[in-house]
Amino acid sequence: MKIAARPCFSLPWLFVALSGLLPCCGVAADSDLPVCHMIATGGTIAMKIDPAKGAPVPALSGEDLVASVPGLNNVALVRIESLFNISSDYMDPEHWVAIQKAAIKALSTEDVAGVMISHGTDTLEETAYFLDLTIASDKPIVLVGAQRNASEPDFDGPRNLINATRICVSPQARGKGVMIALNNQINAAREATKTNTSDVETFKSGEFGFLGVVDPDRVVFHRTPERRQYIALKDGPVPRVDIVAIYAGVDGTQVRAAGAAGAKGIVIQALGLGNVNIPVYEAIKEAIKRGVVVVISTRVPNGRVLPVYGTMGGGQTLKEAGAVFADNLSPQKARILLMLALQNTSNAVEIQRLFDR
Ligand code: GLU
């Protein structure tokens, strides 16, 4: 065993053990247990310190991870699919599509209650939102990661894994879409973002709050995500969309570079309510004239973008120029919605409807 087992008398773990009517350590699974299909993709949760590098690197397979969690076999029968073992910094649309296909296949199996996906935390929210948009299933899909690697004495992987498994097989989790399970908290895919580089309480949903909690006795949901939608994934590469950051004194170079690189869409990480300066405004107008769809989001973590200001580059003038407004989606999530929308249309009015949903 690579990770020290948690003590059997820890309260949440005792509940888990008792709920399976089995002692908490080293016991075979009950075959009547619900099935949770686990897709392992890597991340810190699957890393250990490489002694030569003195730094965490991928080390644990899905099988290793599940074997390292005492009590997990009392919660569910976990079927493991080790898909990749990569840092989530290496995720891209091709990896998202591979995960989506694996999840849909697993969910179509009748005895599977839900899917759990282990993933690095850096881009976890992007994969979660891509899956939330492209999978039509009532069964729970739970992404899980860790902030501390498996060589650390307070590795947060085992607790997060057992929590994610409990959500995966919870009847209350049905119809909630794709969820993120870290630190006993549940967040919804559309709303959640990584808020702290190292703290175990990193995923938060801003002004909307957590979707629920994983308590020792049961999984408790406070609400249902209201703003979910489904966009079927088409065959072939997902259209390229780039994100351009706006800051004081920026010019239009990066907007033009995105267009020159072949982007079909550009998400602007604008200021405040959705404003840019004059050089960027000019570059955006050129891009829209060439048929590139421009979506205005904001670098402010909470609140919607709105076409309010009438200064050149203010939201009202961007709207008049034909830009789409991203509502309250973060730039990285607006990019995903735009990529999927562009599979079907480049009409700004139709795309605006998707952002308004
Ligand atoms: N950069 C790595 C990743 O996202 C580590 C971060 C993590 O998993 O927490 O996979």
mmCIF file of C-alpha atoms and ligand atoms in Angstrom:
data_model
loop_
_atom_site.group_PDB
_atom_site.id
_atom_site.type_symbol
_atom_site.label_atom_id
_atom_site.label_comp_id
_atom_site.label_asym_id
_atom_site.label_seq_id
_atom_site.Cartn_x
_atom_site.Cartn_y
_atom_site.Cartn_z
ATOM 1 C CA MET A 1 0.000 0.000 0.000
ATOM 2 C CA LYS A 2 1.448 3.323 -1.076
ATOM 3 C CA ILE A 3 -0.670 5.511 1.137
ATOM 4 C CA ALA A 4 -1.149 5.215 4.868
ATOM 5 C CA ALA A 5 -4.676 4.014 5.592
ATOM 6 C CA ARG A 6 -6.855 6.442 7.496
ATOM 7 C CA PRO A 7 -7.658 5.367 11.044
ATOM 8 C CA CYS A 8 -10.814 3.251 11.285
ATOM 9 C CA PHE A 9 -12.254 5.429 14.047
ATOM 10 C CA SER A 10 -12.415 8.637 11.912
ATOM 11 C CA LEU A 11 -16.126 9.609 12.056
ATOM 12 C CA PRO A 12 -16.986 9.873 8.344
ATOM 13 C CA TRP A 13 -15.102 6.700 7.571
ATOM 14 C CA LEU A 14 -16.868 4.887 10.365
ATOM 15 C CA PHE A 15 -20.240 5.905 8.892
ATOM 16 C CA VAL A 16 -19.153 4.633 5.502
ATOM 17 C CA ALA A 17 -18.022 1.360 7.000
ATOM 18 C CA LEU A 18 -21.227 0.927 8.971
ATOM 19 C CA SER A 19 -23.427 1.808 5.998
ATOM 20 C CA GLY A 20 -21.883 -1.172 4.226
ATOM 21 C CA LEU A 21 -22.338 -3.262 7.400
ATOM 22 C CA LEU A 22 -18.734 -4.267 7.144
ATOM 23 C CA PRO A 23 -15.653 -3.459 9.172
ATOM 24 C CA CYS A 24 -13.709 -0.632 7.565
ATOM 25 C CA CYS A 25 -10.471 -2.189 6.468
ATOM 26 C CA GLY A 26 -9.529 -4.778 3.871
ATOM 27 C CA VAL A 27 -12.910 -6.374 3.177
ATOM 28 C CA ALA A 28 -14.206 -7.816 -0.064
ATOM 29 C CA ALA A 29 -16.971 -5.937 -1.908
ATOM 30 C CA ASP A 30 -20.623 -6.859 -1.518
ATOM 31 C CA SER A 31 -21.886 -7.901 -4.961
ATOM 32 C CA ASP A 32 -25.298 -6.230 -4.331
ATOM 33 C CA LEU A 33 -23.650 -2.842 -4.130
ATOM 34 C CA PRO A 34 -24.407 -0.243 -6.822
ATOM 35 C CA VAL A 35 -21.832 0.076 -9.591
ATOM 36 C CA CYS A 36 -19.770 3.252 -10.002
ATOM 37 C CA HIS A 37 -17.724 3.356 -13.210
ATOM 38 C CA MET A 38 -14.447 5.170 -12.626
ATOM 39 C CA ILE A 39 -12.553 6.794 -15.498
ATOM 40 C CA ALA A 40 -9.018 7.668 -14.365
ATOM 41 C CA THR A 41 -7.300 10.479 -16.286
ATOM 42 C CA GLY A 42 -4.461 11.600 -13.989
ATOM 43 C CA GLY A 43 -3.763 14.824 -12.074
ATOM 44 C CA THR A 44 -2.225 15.355 -8.645
ATOM 45 C CA ILE A 45 -4.575 12.725 -7.221
ATOM 46 C CA ALA A 46 -2.578 10.164 -9.239
ATOM 47 C CA MET A 47 0.860 11.656 -8.550
ATOM 48 C CA LYS A 48 3.717 10.834 -6.204
ATOM 49 C CA ILE A 49 7.055 12.529 -5.595
ATOM 50 C CA ASP A 50 9.688 11.208 -7.971
ATOM 51 C CA PRO A 51 12.828 10.954 -5.776
ATOM 52 C CA ALA A 52 15.117 11.867 -8.712
ATOM 53 C CA LYS A 53 13.160 15.007 -9.608
ATOM 54 C CA GLY A 54 11.982 15.837 -6.101
ATOM 55 C CA ALA A 55 8.659 16.763 -7.695
ATOM 56 C CA PRO A 56 5.267 15.106 -8.171
ATOM 57 C CA VAL A 57 4.768 13.145 -11.392
ATOM 58 C CA PRO A 58 2.080 10.685 -12.587
ATOM 59 C CA ALA A 59 2.457 7.432 -10.641
ATOM 60 C CA LEU A 60 -0.877 5.826 -9.702
ATOM 61 C CA SER A 61 -3.304 4.016 -11.983
ATOM 62 C CA GLY A 62 -7.052 3.969 -11.347
ATOM 63 C CA GLU A 63 -6.582 0.532 -9.772
ATOM 64 C CA ASP A 64 -3.882 1.878 -7.416
ATOM 65 C CA LEU A 65 -6.138 4.756 -6.408
ATOM 66 C CA VAL A 66 -9.137 2.605 -5.601
ATOM 67 C CA ALA A 67 -6.985 0.064 -3.755
ATOM 68 C CA SER A 68 -5.605 2.869 -1.580
ATOM 69 C CA VAL A 69 -8.972 3.891 -0.140
ATOM 70 C CA PRO A 70 -10.115 1.869 2.852
ATOM 71 C CA GLY A 71 -13.886 1.466 2.960
ATOM 72 C CA LEU A 72 -14.485 2.273 -0.698
ATOM 73 C CA ASN A 73 -15.588 -1.264 -1.422
ATOM 74 C CA ASN A 74 -18.334 -0.855 1.177
ATOM 75 C CA VAL A 75 -19.894 2.036 -0.753
ATOM 76 C CA ALA A 76 -19.973 0.745 -4.315
ATOM 77 C CA LEU A 77 -18.546 -1.743 -6.704
ATOM 78 C CA VAL A 78 -16.051 0.498 -8.507
ATOM 79 C CA ARG A 79 -15.307 -0.550 -12.085
ATOM 80 C CA ILE A 80 -12.052 1.036 -13.170
ATOM 81 C CA GLU A 81 -11.089 2.318 -16.597
ATOM 82 C CA SER A 82 -7.594 3.844 -16.651
ATOM 83 C CA LEU A 83 -7.986 6.095 -19.707
ATOM 84 C CA PHE A 84 -4.892 8.307 -19.372
ATOM 85 C CA ASN A 85 -2.504 9.436 -16.671
ATOM 86 C CA ILE A 86 -1.746 13.052 -17.534
ATOM 87 C CA SER A 87 -1.547 16.399 -15.833
ATOM 88 C CA SER A 88 -4.761 18.261 -16.648
ATOM 89 C CA ASP A 89 -2.584 21.026 -18.078
ATOM 90 C CA TYR A 90 -2.300 18.679 -21.066
ATOM 91 C CA MET A 91 -6.075 18.318 -21.525
ATOM 92 C CA ASP A 92 -7.461 19.515 -24.838
ATOM 93 C CA PRO A 93 -10.628 18.998 -26.892
ATOM 94 C CA GLU A 94 -9.396 15.607 -28.159
ATOM 95 C CA HIS A 95 -8.988 14.351 -24.596
ATOM 96 C CA TRP A 96 -12.423 15.774 -23.676
ATOM 97 C CA VAL A 97 -13.996 13.849 -26.547
ATOM 98 C CA ALA A 98 -12.263 10.618 -25.462
ATOM 99 C CA ILE A 99 -13.563 11.073 -21.891
ATOM 100 C CA GLN A 100 -17.047 11.948 -23.181
ATOM 101 C CA LYS A 101 -17.190 8.788 -25.295
ATOM 102 C CA ALA A 102 -15.965 6.604 -22.419
ATOM 103 C CA ALA A 103 -18.533 8.161 -20.048
ATOM 104 C CA ILE A 104 -21.439 7.737 -22.476
ATOM 105 C CA LYS A 105 -20.473 4.097 -23.042
ATOM 106 C CA ALA A 106 -20.351 3.425 -19.298
ATOM 107 C CA LEU A 107 -23.621 5.270 -18.598
ATOM 108 C CA SER A 108 -25.425 3.215 -21.233
ATOM 109 C CA THR A 109 -24.678 0.065 -19.216
ATOM 110 C CA GLU A 110 -27.789 -0.683 -17.203
ATOM 111 C CA ASP A 111 -26.126 -1.681 -13.946
ATOM 112 C CA VAL A 112 -23.922 1.440 -13.816
ATOM 113 C CA ALA A 113 -25.388 3.957 -11.325
ATOM 114 C CA GLY A 114 -23.025 6.762 -12.311
ATOM 115 C CA VAL A 115 -19.571 7.724 -13.503
ATOM 116 C CA MET A 116 -16.669 9.092 -11.460
ATOM 117 C CA ILE A 117 -13.763 10.747 -13.285
ATOM 118 C CA SER A 118 -10.433 11.396 -11.558
ATOM 119 C CA HIS A 119 -8.747 14.459 -13.033
ATOM 120 C CA GLY A 120 -6.168 17.164 -12.361
ATOM 121 C CA THR A 121 -7.666 20.243 -10.761
ATOM 122 C CA ASP A 122 -6.077 22.845 -13.076
ATOM 123 C CA THR A 123 -8.552 22.347 -15.944
ATOM 124 C CA LEU A 124 -11.065 20.125 -14.153
ATOM 125 C CA GLU A 125 -13.844 22.720 -14.446
ATOM 126 C CA GLU A 126 -13.413 22.838 -18.239
ATOM 127 C CA THR A 127 -13.731 19.073 -18.688
ATOM 128 C CA ALA A 128 -16.695 19.106 -16.291
ATOM 129 C CA TYR A 129 -18.549 21.769 -18.296
ATOM 130 C CA PHE A 130 -17.758 20.116 -21.652
ATOM 131 C CA LEU A 131 -19.240 16.853 -20.352
ATOM 132 C CA ASP A 132 -22.223 18.651 -18.782
ATOM 133 C CA LEU A 133 -23.073 20.173 -22.174
ATOM 134 C CA THR A 134 -22.517 17.058 -24.295
ATOM 135 C CA ILE A 135 -23.924 14.177 -22.231
ATOM 136 C CA ALA A 136 -27.664 13.654 -21.952
ATOM 137 C CA SER A 137 -28.075 11.316 -18.988
ATOM 138 C CA ASP A 138 -29.816 11.548 -15.641
ATOM 139 C CA LYS A 139 -27.120 9.434 -14.031
ATOM 140 C CA PRO A 140 -24.573 11.325 -11.912
ATOM 141 C CA ILE A 141 -21.165 12.193 -13.353
ATOM 142 C CA VAL A 142 -18.687 13.242 -10.672
ATOM 143 C CA LEU A 143 -15.229 14.708 -11.260
ATOM 144 C CA VAL A 144 -12.744 14.253 -8.453
ATOM 145 C CA GLY A 145 -9.206 15.477 -7.882
ATOM 146 C CA ALA A 146 -6.797 16.375 -5.115
ATOM 147 C CA GLN A 147 -4.656 19.340 -4.189
ATOM 148 C CA ARG A 148 -2.002 17.261 -2.406
ATOM 149 C CA ASN A 149 -0.229 14.356 -4.028
ATOM 150 C CA ALA A 150 -0.105 10.790 -2.727
ATOM 151 C CA SER A 151 3.379 11.222 -1.210
ATOM 152 C CA GLU A 152 2.121 13.884 1.198
ATOM 153 C CA PRO A 153 1.100 12.775 4.700
ATOM 154 C CA ASP A 154 -2.228 14.636 4.409
ATOM 155 C CA PHE A 155 -3.054 13.518 0.853
ATOM 156 C CA ASP A 156 -6.656 14.581 0.221
ATOM 157 C CA GLY A 157 -7.237 11.984 -2.526
ATOM 158 C CA PRO A 158 -8.768 9.163 -0.444
ATOM 159 C CA ARG A 159 -11.457 11.322 1.191
ATOM 160 C CA ASN A 160 -12.316 12.952 -2.124
ATOM 161 C CA LEU A 161 -12.496 9.557 -3.833
ATOM 162 C CA ILE A 162 -14.813 8.052 -1.252
ATOM 163 C CA ASN A 163 -17.012 11.164 -1.348
ATOM 164 C CA ALA A 164 -17.158 11.108 -5.144
ATOM 165 C CA THR A 165 -18.093 7.431 -5.049
ATOM 166 C CA ARG A 166 -20.887 8.148 -2.573
ATOM 167 C CA ILE A 167 -22.240 10.886 -4.874
ATOM 168 C CA CYS A 168 -21.840 8.603 -7.893
ATOM 169 C CA VAL A 169 -24.254 6.053 -6.402
ATOM 170 C CA SER A 170 -26.559 8.491 -4.580
ATOM 171 C CA PRO A 171 -30.165 8.489 -5.911
ATOM 172 C CA GLN A 172 -30.366 12.200 -4.925
ATOM 173 C CA ALA A 173 -27.524 12.972 -7.337
ATOM 174 C CA ARG A 174 -29.590 11.926 -10.367
ATOM 175 C CA GLY A 175 -30.573 14.792 -12.652
ATOM 176 C CA LYS A 176 -27.939 17.156 -11.228
ATOM 177 C CA GLY A 177 -25.631 16.866 -14.252
ATOM 178 C CA VAL A 178 -21.869 16.902 -13.945
ATOM 179 C CA MET A 179 -20.576 17.640 -10.452
ATOM 180 C CA ILE A 180 -17.212 18.322 -8.831
ATOM 181 C CA ALA A 181 -16.384 16.596 -5.530
ATOM 182 C CA LEU A 182 -13.489 17.872 -3.425
ATOM 183 C CA ASN A 183 -13.219 18.683 0.274
ATOM 184 C CA ASN A 184 -16.672 17.290 1.246
ATOM 185 C CA GLN A 185 -18.314 19.865 -1.046
ATOM 186 C CA ILE A 186 -20.268 19.419 -4.258
ATOM 187 C CA ASN A 187 -20.195 22.034 -7.004
ATOM 188 C CA ALA A 188 -22.068 22.171 -10.307
ATOM 189 C CA ALA A 189 -20.069 22.061 -13.551
ATOM 190 C CA ARG A 190 -21.380 25.327 -15.034
ATOM 191 C CA GLU A 191 -20.690 27.364 -11.916
ATOM 192 C CA ALA A 192 -17.573 25.960 -10.301
ATOM 193 C CA THR A 193 -14.092 27.352 -10.625
ATOM 194 C CA LYS A 194 -10.727 26.682 -9.010
ATOM 195 C CA THR A 195 -10.212 29.546 -6.556
ATOM 196 C CA ASN A 196 -7.066 28.645 -4.649
ATOM 197 C CA THR A 197 -3.792 27.298 -6.025
ATOM 198 C CA SER A 198 -3.082 24.994 -3.080
ATOM 199 C CA ASP A 199 -5.855 24.965 -0.453
ATOM 200 C CA VAL A 200 -8.015 21.822 -0.308
ATOM 201 C CA GLU A 201 -11.117 24.039 -0.419
ATOM 202 C CA THR A 202 -10.495 25.279 -3.930
ATOM 203 C CA PHE A 203 -13.630 24.671 -6.015
ATOM 204 C CA LYS A 204 -16.312 27.262 -5.359
ATOM 205 C CA SER A 205 -19.356 28.528 -7.198
ATOM 206 C CA GLY A 206 -19.164 32.206 -6.339
ATOM 207 C CA GLU A 207 -22.457 33.824 -5.472
ATOM 208 C CA PHE A 208 -24.393 30.574 -6.114
ATOM 209 C CA GLY A 209 -22.727 28.554 -3.382
ATOM 210 C CA PHE A 210 -22.214 24.841 -3.154
ATOM 211 C CA LEU A 211 -24.677 22.427 -4.729
ATOM 212 C CA GLY A 212 -24.449 20.211 -1.691
ATOM 213 C CA VAL A 213 -22.226 18.528 0.861
ATOM 214 C CA VAL A 214 -21.037 15.028 1.590
ATOM 215 C CA ASP A 215 -21.752 14.567 5.277
ATOM 216 C CA PRO A 216 -20.740 11.512 7.301
ATOM 217 C CA ASP A 217 -24.264 10.080 7.309
ATOM 218 C CA ARG A 218 -25.504 11.078 3.833
ATOM 219 C CA VAL A 219 -25.058 13.150 0.697
ATOM 220 C CA VAL A 220 -27.138 16.342 1.014
ATOM 221 C CA PHE A 221 -28.165 18.556 -1.924
ATOM 222 C CA HIS A 222 -29.275 22.165 -1.344
ATOM 223 C CA ARG A 223 -30.536 22.794 -4.872
ATOM 224 C CA THR A 224 -30.582 21.671 -8.511
ATOM 225 C CA PRO A 225 -28.568 23.479 -11.203
ATOM 226 C CA GLU A 226 -31.178 25.385 -13.250
ATOM 227 C CA ARG A 227 -29.118 26.513 -16.228
ATOM 228 C CA ARG A 228 -28.119 23.231 -17.844
ATOM 229 C CA GLN A 229 -28.422 22.564 -21.559
ATOM 230 C CA TYR A 230 -27.475 19.845 -24.030
ATOM 231 C CA ILE A 231 -25.589 20.329 -27.294
ATOM 232 C CA ALA A 232 -24.903 17.139 -29.251
ATOM 233 C CA LEU A 233 -21.240 16.597 -30.069
ATOM 234 C CA LYS A 234 -20.603 16.200 -33.791
ATOM 235 C CA ASP A 235 -17.932 14.021 -35.392
ATOM 236 C CA GLY A 236 -14.675 15.716 -36.340
ATOM 237 C CA PRO A 237 -12.545 18.354 -34.671
ATOM 238 C CA VAL A 238 -14.265 20.875 -32.410
ATOM 239 C CA PRO A 239 -13.957 24.409 -33.927
ATOM 240 C CA ARG A 240 -11.018 26.451 -32.652
ATOM 241 C CA VAL A 241 -11.858 29.233 -30.177
ATOM 242 C CA ASP A 242 -9.179 31.388 -28.516
ATOM 243 C CA ILE A 243 -9.383 33.549 -25.388
ATOM 244 C CA VAL A 244 -7.901 37.060 -25.343
ATOM 245 C CA ALA A 245 -7.223 38.756 -21.998
ATOM 246 C CA ILE A 246 -7.868 42.481 -21.632
ATOM 247 C CA TYR A 247 -5.842 44.749 -19.318
ATOM 248 C CA ALA A 248 -4.965 48.418 -19.097
ATOM 249 C CA GLY A 249 -3.093 49.468 -22.218
ATOM 250 C CA VAL A 250 -3.632 46.269 -24.285
ATOM 251 C CA ASP A 251 -3.783 46.671 -28.075
ATOM 252 C CA GLY A 252 -5.523 44.594 -30.746
ATOM 253 C CA THR A 253 -2.515 42.379 -31.566
ATOM 254 C CA GLN A 254 -3.851 39.255 -29.866
ATOM 255 C CA VAL A 255 -7.340 39.542 -31.333
ATOM 256 C CA ARG A 256 -5.788 39.766 -34.811
ATOM 257 C CA ALA A 257 -3.373 36.896 -34.035
ATOM 258 C CA ALA A 258 -6.277 34.656 -32.992
ATOM 259 C CA GLY A 259 -8.028 35.362 -36.283
ATOM 260 C CA ALA A 260 -4.793 34.741 -38.224
ATOM 261 C CA ALA A 261 -4.320 31.417 -36.382
ATOM 262 C CA GLY A 262 -7.680 30.236 -37.737
ATOM 263 C CA ALA A 263 -9.924 30.776 -34.728
ATOM 264 C CA LYS A 264 -13.595 30.575 -35.709
ATOM 265 C CA GLY A 265 -14.475 32.264 -32.452
ATOM 266 C CA ILE A 266 -12.761 34.546 -29.944
ATOM 267 C CA VAL A 267 -13.736 34.937 -26.303
ATOM 268 C CA ILE A 268 -12.712 38.298 -24.901
ATOM 269 C CA GLN A 269 -11.896 38.267 -21.199
ATOM 270 C CA ALA A 270 -13.126 41.861 -20.984
ATOM 271 C CA LEU A 271 -13.229 44.337 -18.100
ATOM 272 C CA GLY A 272 -16.055 44.939 -15.666
ATOM 273 C CA LEU A 273 -19.528 44.601 -17.176
ATOM 274 C CA GLY A 274 -17.963 43.743 -20.565
ATOM 275 C CA ASN A 275 -15.861 46.636 -21.825
ATOM 276 C CA VAL A 276 -12.645 47.007 -23.856
ATOM 277 C CA ASN A 277 -10.495 49.939 -25.008
ATOM 278 C CA ILE A 278 -10.513 51.521 -28.474
ATOM 279 C CA PRO A 279 -7.653 49.479 -30.096
ATOM 280 C CA VAL A 280 -9.273 46.186 -29.036
ATOM 281 C CA TYR A 281 -12.707 47.445 -30.120
ATOM 282 C CA GLU A 282 -11.321 48.164 -33.607
ATOM 283 C CA ALA A 283 -9.760 44.686 -33.808
ATOM 284 C CA ILE A 284 -13.012 43.079 -32.646
ATOM 285 C CA LYS A 285 -14.999 44.908 -35.307
ATOM 286 C CA GLU A 286 -12.549 43.689 -37.990
ATOM 287 C CA ALA A 287 -12.824 40.102 -36.703
ATOM 288 C CA ILE A 288 -16.636 40.188 -36.725
ATOM 289 C CA LYS A 289 -16.608 41.582 -40.288
ATOM 290 C CA ARG A 290 -14.454 38.592 -41.338
ATOM 291 C CA GLY A 291 -17.053 36.184 -39.889
ATOM 292 C CA VAL A 292 -15.339 35.377 -36.585
ATOM 293 C CA VAL A 293 -17.820 35.110 -33.691
ATOM 294 C CA VAL A 294 -16.702 37.288 -30.776
ATOM 295 C CA VAL A 295 -18.040 36.564 -27.289
ATOM 296 C CA ILE A 296 -17.614 39.090 -24.501
ATOM 297 C CA SER A 297 -16.985 37.669 -21.008
ATOM 298 C CA THR A 298 -15.295 39.355 -18.065
ATOM 299 C CA ARG A 299 -12.277 38.969 -15.819
ATOM 300 C CA VAL A 300 -14.526 39.768 -12.833
ATOM 301 C CA PRO A 301 -15.398 36.482 -11.067
ATOM 302 C CA ASN A 302 -19.069 37.223 -10.294
ATOM 303 C CA GLY A 303 -21.946 38.791 -12.176
ATOM 304 C CA ARG A 304 -23.205 38.946 -15.753
ATOM 305 C CA VAL A 305 -21.761 40.976 -18.623
ATOM 306 C CA LEU A 306 -24.229 43.507 -20.027
ATOM 307 C CA PRO A 307 -24.178 45.977 -22.929
ATOM 308 C CA VAL A 308 -24.321 49.076 -20.747
ATOM 309 C CA TYR A 309 -21.523 51.555 -21.554
ATOM 310 C CA GLY A 310 -21.634 53.761 -24.620
ATOM 311 C CA THR A 311 -17.926 54.708 -24.782
ATOM 312 C CA MET A 312 -16.067 53.281 -27.835
ATOM 313 C CA GLY A 313 -15.404 49.689 -26.765
ATOM 314 C CA GLY A 314 -18.025 49.887 -24.026
ATOM 315 C CA GLY A 315 -20.511 47.007 -23.881
ATOM 316 C CA GLN A 316 -23.237 48.820 -25.794
ATOM 317 C CA THR A 317 -20.904 49.508 -28.732
ATOM 318 C CA LEU A 318 -19.644 45.902 -28.735
ATOM 319 C CA LYS A 319 -23.245 44.674 -28.887
ATOM 320 C CA GLU A 320 -23.958 47.057 -31.786
ATOM 321 C CA ALA A 321 -20.857 45.696 -33.563
ATOM 322 C CA GLY A 322 -22.370 42.187 -33.377
ATOM 323 C CA ALA A 323 -20.603 40.666 -30.358
ATOM 324 C CA VAL A 324 -22.303 37.989 -28.259
ATOM 325 C CA PHE A 325 -22.495 38.419 -24.459
ATOM 326 C CA ALA A 326 -21.446 35.480 -22.266
ATOM 327 C CA ASP A 327 -23.894 36.130 -19.420
ATOM 328 C CA ASN A 328 -22.098 34.964 -16.251
ATOM 329 C CA LEU A 329 -19.896 32.271 -17.809
ATOM 330 C CA SER A 330 -16.171 32.489 -17.109
ATOM 331 C CA PRO A 331 -13.998 32.985 -20.214
ATOM 332 C CA GLN A 332 -12.834 29.350 -20.144
ATOM 333 C CA LYS A 333 -16.434 28.101 -20.009
ATOM 334 C CA ALA A 334 -17.703 30.629 -22.554
ATOM 335 C CA ARG A 335 -15.038 29.193 -24.871
ATOM 336 C CA ILE A 336 -16.457 25.686 -24.491
ATOM 337 C CA LEU A 337 -20.047 26.775 -25.144
ATOM 338 C CA LEU A 338 -18.891 28.746 -28.184
ATOM 339 C CA MET A 339 -16.875 25.798 -29.547
ATOM 340 C CA LEU A 340 -19.919 23.555 -29.356
ATOM 341 C CA ALA A 341 -22.249 26.225 -30.768
ATOM 342 C CA LEU A 342 -19.915 26.777 -33.728
ATOM 343 C CA GLN A 343 -20.383 23.142 -34.753
ATOM 344 C CA ASN A 344 -23.889 24.155 -35.872
ATOM 345 C CA THR A 345 -23.923 27.889 -36.621
ATOM 346 C CA SER A 346 -21.901 31.075 -36.718
ATOM 347 C CA ASN A 347 -25.005 33.244 -36.466
ATOM 348 C CA ALA A 348 -24.496 35.604 -33.520
ATOM 349 C CA VAL A 349 -28.219 35.848 -32.718
ATOM 350 C CA GLU A 350 -28.584 32.060 -32.474
ATOM 351 C CA ILE A 351 -25.390 31.789 -30.428
ATOM 352 C CA GLN A 352 -26.586 34.558 -28.081
ATOM 353 C CA ARG A 353 -29.684 32.423 -27.356
ATOM 354 C CA LEU A 354 -27.443 29.600 -26.108
ATOM 355 C CA PHE A 355 -25.582 31.983 -23.784
ATOM 356 C CA ASP A 356 -28.889 33.359 -22.478
ATOM 357 C CA ARG A 357 -30.221 29.918 -21.486
HETATM 358 N N1 GLU B 1 -1.195 20.559 -12.795
HETATM 359 C C1 GLU B 1 -1.742 19.309 -12.350
HETATM 360 C C2 GLU B 1 -3.070 18.994 -12.975
HETATM 361 O O1 GLU B 1 -3.947 19.809 -13.121
HETATM 362 C C3 GLU B 1 -1.828 19.289 -10.895
HETATM 363 C C4 GLU B 1 -2.961 20.057 -10.315
HETATM 364 C C5 GLU B 1 -3.918 19.126 -9.634
HETATM 365 O O2 GLU B 1 -4.272 18.071 -10.097
HETATM 366 O O3 GLU B 1 -4.361 19.529 -8.572
HETATM 367 O O4 GLU B 1 -3.253 17.862 -13.312
#
